[in-house]
Amino acid sequence: MNITVLSGSPKGKNSVTLQSVNYISKLFPEHSVNVFHIGQTIKTLMEDDTAFDSVMASVKASDLIIWASPVYVCLVPAQYKQFIEKIFASGMADVFKDKYSAVITTSINFFDNYAVDYLRAVNDDLGTLFAGSYASDSYDLLTETGQTKLAHFAAQVFEDVQAKAMFGRRTYPLSYSWHVYESGPAPEKVDSGTQKVLLLQDENYDGTNLGRMVERCVAGFKAEIEVVTLSDLTVKGGCLGCIQCGFDHECIYEGKDDFIAFSREKVAQADILILAGEIKDRWLSSTWKQFFDRSFFQNHVPVLKDKQIGFLIAGPLTQMVALKGTLDAMIEWQGAHLTDTVTDEVEDSAFIDARIDTMVRRITAFAEREYIRPPTFVGIGGRKVFRDDVWGRHRFVFQADHAYYESNGLYDFPHDDTAARKMSDDMIELTKDPDMRQTVRQMIKKEMVKPHMAIVEKAEAKKE
Ligand SMILES: Cc1cc2nc3c(=O)[nH]c(=O)nc-3n(C[C@H](O)[C@H](O)[C@H](O)COP(=O)(O)O)c2cc1C
């Protein structure tokens, strides 16, 4: 069997993810494996069509395509996304049609599900037969269980390809109406007071739906707000995954391009961030992805904490599982507030105007109230994954995070809650007695709600 491996890591041969592919290659030497270091050679692939064409030629000659990528900021690295964008833009997407495909990722399992969802949706769009995904922890290959699991996964995929197994899509093709949005009568302006508002867009969208949505949003604020276009900044490249930032949050690009200073001086200082972008394939653009990846120089520190965040998006967001999920994840775990997301999906300009005006009003009100929605599982679960990782196996690598987590109370382990542990221990002891056990059992429902009822009882009408 001919296999093309599209490796997403910017670390090339030093990719941890690629070792899983190499391991499979050794176990199944009967297959011929052609690896392309997409993430590492993205500049060449973007500038040199011969290099890009040779990847496409290999895909064409293959029975199976393995998408092997690390998870970067809940998705794939920006460099890999840029390559995916080029596949669609080049008009050569057809070479993937009816090929078998599989995904291998490594990560610390922080929203790796969305990286898989994304690659799966891209493969639906490419018309491949998706044979499965193997999303593992970075260290799984070091264990015997991990090796066995990986071997089973590979064996099944190869067997499926040889058996010409049939697989279905998981997502429908995107449907999107390319209607024109035109802003109507000027909005009533909102006074944002002392709040610093920053609107970021990946490109200049003048003359498009999104450009007009941005204009409407800017016009909604009484004061002039700052608008920064990411493509106007000098950004030398994507995150290289070198983790040199782990010791003291200093990026190797520091002083070499605009990004770090921009991040510290503009993004970090804003109270309200409005992010605008157009959907490209199954996410926002790779320029936006690069923004999030490069922001990783601050590692696992919640730098967006307490900020209000809104999105203006052109394209079919309601059909985007991975995009909606990653936006929620990236914002919630940090303790920021995803106030609203306005899209141009509804073919009614007055409605879009009203939605943008509503977002401007609400984002300002939330900032003034300092209101951050309580985190759901997405935020709570995400934070716990980071907490355990920074405290444990990666403390040495992420020393700056460790110092931050320690001094900001982020090590909130349940075993540190001594009062709760004591109460549980006492009650366990008490309920060893069968009669007491029965009595307490009857009391639980009422006792649990008692403190809540006491609060409600004391509540008074509130004026803000
Ligand atoms: C910039 C960056 C962002 C990352 N983001 C995530 C993430 O969102 N979720 C996760 O589980 N791991 C994340 N990781 C960890 C990597 O996925 C993990 O270390 C992976 O094994 C690296 O694979 P590679 O050596 O093939 O590049 C991130 C690592 C880097 C460098």
mmCIF file of N, CA and C and ligand atoms in Angstrom, residues 9-11 14-18 69-75 106-112 138 239 241-243 293 296 386, ligand 1:
data_model
loop_
_atom_site.group_PDB
_atom_site.id
_atom_site.type_symbol
_atom_site.label_atom_id
_atom_site.label_comp_id
_atom_site.label_asym_id
_atom_site.label_seq_id
_atom_site.Cartn_x
_atom_site.Cartn_y
_atom_site.Cartn_z
ATOM 1 N N SER A 9 3.750 19.077 12.153
ATOM 2 C CA SER A 9 4.595 19.733 13.155
ATOM 3 C C SER A 9 5.652 20.617 12.509
ATOM 4 N N PRO A 10 5.818 21.832 13.038
ATOM 5 C CA PRO A 10 6.902 22.683 12.534
ATOM 6 C C PRO A 10 8.277 22.146 12.914
ATOM 7 N N LYS A 11 8.312 21.093 13.735
ATOM 8 C CA LYS A 11 9.607 20.555 14.192
ATOM 9 C C LYS A 11 10.181 19.497 13.250
ATOM 10 N N ASN A 14 11.981 16.115 14.195
ATOM 11 C CA ASN A 14 11.931 16.066 15.663
ATOM 12 C C ASN A 14 10.509 16.089 16.217
ATOM 13 N N SER A 15 9.551 15.935 15.337
ATOM 14 C CA SER A 15 8.157 15.915 15.777
ATOM 15 C C SER A 15 7.884 14.673 16.626
ATOM 16 N N VAL A 16 7.238 14.897 17.770
ATOM 17 C CA VAL A 16 6.813 13.773 18.617
ATOM 18 C C VAL A 16 5.734 12.973 17.883
ATOM 19 N N THR A 17 4.812 13.688 17.260
ATOM 20 C CA THR A 17 3.698 13.034 16.555
ATOM 21 C C THR A 17 4.224 12.089 15.476
ATOM 22 N N LEU A 18 5.241 12.566 14.766
ATOM 23 C CA LEU A 18 5.773 11.777 13.657
ATOM 24 C C LEU A 18 6.339 10.438 14.133
ATOM 25 N N SER A 69 -0.512 15.252 13.029
ATOM 26 C CA SER A 69 -0.265 16.627 13.473
ATOM 27 C C SER A 69 -0.325 16.769 14.991
ATOM 28 N N PRO A 70 0.517 17.658 15.523
ATOM 29 C CA PRO A 70 0.319 18.002 16.927
ATOM 30 C C PRO A 70 -0.924 18.881 17.045
ATOM 31 N N VAL A 71 -1.464 18.950 18.231
ATOM 32 C CA VAL A 71 -2.552 19.896 18.491
ATOM 33 C C VAL A 71 -1.908 21.204 18.939
ATOM 34 N N TYR A 72 -2.228 22.264 18.258
ATOM 35 C CA TYR A 72 -1.760 23.599 18.666
ATOM 36 C C TYR A 72 -2.990 24.451 18.927
ATOM 37 N N VAL A 73 -3.075 24.970 20.130
ATOM 38 C CA VAL A 73 -4.186 25.834 20.531
ATOM 39 C C VAL A 73 -5.522 25.291 19.992
ATOM 40 N N CYS A 74 -5.839 24.106 20.466
ATOM 41 C CA CYS A 74 -7.122 23.435 20.211
ATOM 42 C C CYS A 74 -7.350 23.063 18.747
ATOM 43 N N LEU A 75 -6.381 23.245 17.899
ATOM 44 C CA LEU A 75 -6.576 22.893 16.493
ATOM 45 C C LEU A 75 -5.241 22.356 15.967
ATOM 46 N N THR A 106 -0.874 14.080 18.462
ATOM 47 C CA THR A 106 -0.403 13.978 19.841
ATOM 48 C C THR A 106 -0.619 15.337 20.485
ATOM 49 N N SER A 107 -0.759 15.310 21.791
ATOM 50 C CA SER A 107 -1.081 16.540 22.524
ATOM 51 C C SER A 107 -1.116 16.210 24.006
ATOM 52 N N ILE A 108 -1.546 17.186 24.807
ATOM 53 C CA ILE A 108 -1.793 16.859 26.220
ATOM 54 C C ILE A 108 -3.298 16.668 26.441
ATOM 55 N N ASN A 109 -4.000 16.372 25.343
ATOM 56 C CA ASN A 109 -5.459 16.129 25.358
ATOM 57 C C ASN A 109 -6.263 17.334 25.794
ATOM 58 N N PHE A 110 -5.741 18.505 25.492
ATOM 59 C CA PHE A 110 -6.490 19.729 25.780
ATOM 60 C C PHE A 110 -7.225 20.116 24.483
ATOM 61 N N PHE A 111 -8.503 19.762 24.419
ATOM 62 C CA PHE A 111 -9.337 20.038 23.240
ATOM 63 C C PHE A 111 -8.744 19.484 21.943
ATOM 64 N N ASP A 112 -8.080 18.325 22.077
ATOM 65 C CA ASP A 112 -7.606 17.639 20.870
ATOM 66 C C ASP A 112 -8.786 17.146 20.039
ATOM 67 N N SER A 138 0.976 12.919 24.244
ATOM 68 C CA SER A 138 2.346 12.964 23.698
ATOM 69 C C SER A 138 3.216 11.810 24.184
ATOM 70 N N CYS A 239 4.329 29.857 15.110
ATOM 71 C CA CYS A 239 5.009 29.310 16.284
ATOM 72 C C CYS A 239 5.768 28.060 15.850
ATOM 73 N N GLY A 241 7.035 25.847 17.917
ATOM 74 C CA GLY A 241 6.881 24.755 18.886
ATOM 75 C C GLY A 241 8.162 24.456 19.647
ATOM 76 N N CYS A 242 9.082 25.417 19.683
ATOM 77 C CA CYS A 242 10.405 25.153 20.285
ATOM 78 C C CYS A 242 10.361 25.203 21.813
ATOM 79 N N ILE A 243 9.291 25.814 22.362
ATOM 80 C CA ILE A 243 9.079 25.914 23.812
ATOM 81 C C ILE A 243 10.226 26.638 24.536
ATOM 82 N N ASP A 293 -1.567 30.871 17.836
ATOM 83 C CA ASP A 293 -0.376 30.044 18.095
ATOM 84 C C ASP A 293 0.768 30.900 18.640
ATOM 85 N N PHE A 296 1.007 31.815 22.199
ATOM 86 C CA PHE A 296 1.399 30.738 23.114
ATOM 87 C C PHE A 296 2.722 31.023 23.831
ATOM 88 N N PHE A 386 -4.679 21.888 32.354
ATOM 89 C CA PHE A 386 -3.462 22.714 32.415
ATOM 90 C C PHE A 386 -2.852 22.693 33.819
HETATM 91 C C1 LIG B 1 2.104 26.398 20.386
HETATM 92 C C2 LIG B 1 1.633 25.138 21.042
HETATM 93 C C3 LIG B 1 0.303 24.997 21.321
HETATM 94 C C4 LIG B 1 -0.158 23.824 21.892
HETATM 95 N N1 LIG B 1 -1.497 23.707 22.136
HETATM 96 C C5 LIG B 1 -1.987 22.551 22.634
HETATM 97 C C6 LIG B 1 -3.383 22.406 22.838
HETATM 98 O O1 LIG B 1 -4.195 23.291 22.592
HETATM 99 N N2 LIG B 1 -3.818 21.235 23.336
HETATM 100 C C7 LIG B 1 -2.966 20.206 23.668
HETATM 101 O O2 LIG B 1 -3.441 19.200 24.144
HETATM 102 N N3 LIG B 1 -1.633 20.327 23.472
HETATM 103 C C8 LIG B 1 -1.120 21.461 22.952
HETATM 104 N N4 LIG B 1 0.223 21.588 22.739
HETATM 105 C C9 LIG B 1 1.113 20.438 23.028
HETATM 106 C C10 LIG B 1 1.463 19.657 21.756
HETATM 107 O O3 LIG B 1 0.308 19.248 21.084
HETATM 108 C C11 LIG B 1 2.284 18.427 22.091
HETATM 109 O O4 LIG B 1 3.438 18.800 22.759
HETATM 110 C C12 LIG B 1 2.611 17.597 20.873
HETATM 111 O O5 LIG B 1 2.961 16.303 21.260
HETATM 112 C C13 LIG B 1 3.752 18.167 20.048
HETATM 113 O O6 LIG B 1 3.926 17.374 18.909
HETATM 114 P P1 LIG B 1 5.064 17.587 17.848
HETATM 115 O O7 LIG B 1 6.375 17.307 18.523
HETATM 116 O O8 LIG B 1 4.730 16.595 16.788
HETATM 117 O O9 LIG B 1 5.004 18.991 17.358
HETATM 118 C C14 LIG B 1 0.732 22.763 22.194
HETATM 119 C C15 LIG B 1 2.098 22.920 21.941
HETATM 120 C C16 LIG B 1 2.549 24.101 21.373
HETATM 121 C C17 LIG B 1 3.994 24.258 21.079
#
